[in-house]
Short mmCIF file of C-alpha atoms in Angstrom, two decimals:
data_model
loop_
_atom_site.label_atom_id
_atom_site.label_comp_id
_atom_site.label_asym_id
_atom_site.label_seq_id
_atom_site.Cartn_x
_atom_site.Cartn_y
_atom_site.Cartn_z
CA MET A 687 34.07 -11.90 -7.43
CA LEU A 688 33.80 -7.94 -7.96
CA ALA A 689 37.51 -7.58 -8.15
CA THR A 690 37.51 -10.47 -10.93
CA GLU A 691 34.65 -8.59 -12.84
CA ALA A 692 36.65 -5.28 -12.78
CA ILE A 693 39.67 -7.01 -13.83
CA MET A 694 37.94 -8.72 -16.95
CA ARG A 695 36.30 -5.38 -17.81
CA ALA A 696 39.78 -3.95 -17.98
CA LEU A 697 41.33 -6.66 -20.13
CA ALA A 698 38.53 -6.74 -22.55
CA ALA A 699 38.58 -2.95 -23.06
CA ARG A 700 42.42 -3.37 -23.49
CA LEU A 701 42.04 -6.43 -25.95
CA GLY A 702 39.17 -4.62 -27.93
CA GLU A 703 36.53 -7.22 -26.80
CA ASP A 704 33.30 -6.38 -25.10
CA PRO A 705 33.82 -5.31 -21.48
CA GLU A 706 30.01 -6.26 -20.57
CA GLU A 707 30.40 -9.77 -21.52
CA TRP A 708 33.83 -10.25 -19.97
CA GLY A 709 32.76 -8.54 -16.70
CA LEU A 710 29.66 -10.66 -16.46
CA ALA A 711 31.98 -13.92 -17.03
CA GLY A 712 34.25 -12.63 -14.27
CA LEU A 713 31.17 -12.00 -12.05
CA GLY A 714 29.72 -15.28 -12.60
CA HIS A 715 33.08 -17.49 -12.72
CA ASP A 716 32.80 -18.65 -9.00
CA LEU A 717 29.21 -18.61 -8.56
CA ASP A 718 29.21 -22.17 -7.75
CA ALA A 719 32.13 -22.06 -5.37
CA GLU A 720 30.03 -23.15 -2.23
CA GLU A 721 28.32 -25.67 -4.09
CA THR A 722 31.11 -27.71 -5.65
CA GLU A 723 33.35 -27.11 -2.66
CA GLY A 724 36.80 -27.63 -4.73
CA ASP A 725 35.54 -30.37 -6.97
CA PHE A 726 37.16 -29.15 -10.19
CA THR A 727 35.46 -31.78 -12.19
CA ARG A 728 32.06 -29.97 -11.45
CA HIS A 729 33.22 -26.36 -10.85
CA GLY A 730 32.18 -24.11 -13.77
CA ALA A 731 29.81 -26.54 -15.42
CA VAL A 732 27.48 -25.91 -12.24
CA ALA A 733 27.92 -22.18 -12.58
CA ALA A 734 27.18 -22.08 -16.26
CA GLU A 735 24.06 -24.26 -15.74
CA ALA A 736 22.83 -21.73 -13.20
CA LEU A 737 23.59 -18.94 -15.71
CA ALA A 738 22.21 -20.44 -18.78
CA GLY A 739 18.41 -19.87 -18.15
CA LEU A 740 19.26 -15.97 -17.45
CA GLY A 741 19.38 -14.99 -21.27
CA LEU A 742 23.05 -13.88 -21.06
CA PRO A 743 25.30 -14.12 -24.13
CA PRO A 744 26.29 -17.65 -24.93
CA ALA A 745 30.00 -16.47 -24.70
CA VAL A 746 29.60 -15.64 -21.17
CA THR A 747 28.14 -19.15 -20.18
CA ARG A 748 30.92 -20.66 -22.09
CA ALA A 749 33.64 -18.73 -20.72
CA VAL A 750 32.21 -19.54 -17.13
CA ALA A 751 31.73 -23.40 -18.28
CA ALA A 752 35.51 -23.57 -19.19
CA HIS A 753 36.88 -21.97 -15.83
CA ASN A 754 38.24 -25.03 -14.05
#
């Protein structure tokens, strides 16, 4: 996950986006991998739900939720 965070931060910087938000999305994108065990109908949604209560920017949780 740390590699994905670094890649997302670099992409954001190159594209003129917010590296902090993109990095957080990269860090959390597979947060639910063990719980969903390859069930891609739930993967992303479960992680986004776990992240929702942390006060992260809505764009971060939307990006994680859309990651299937």
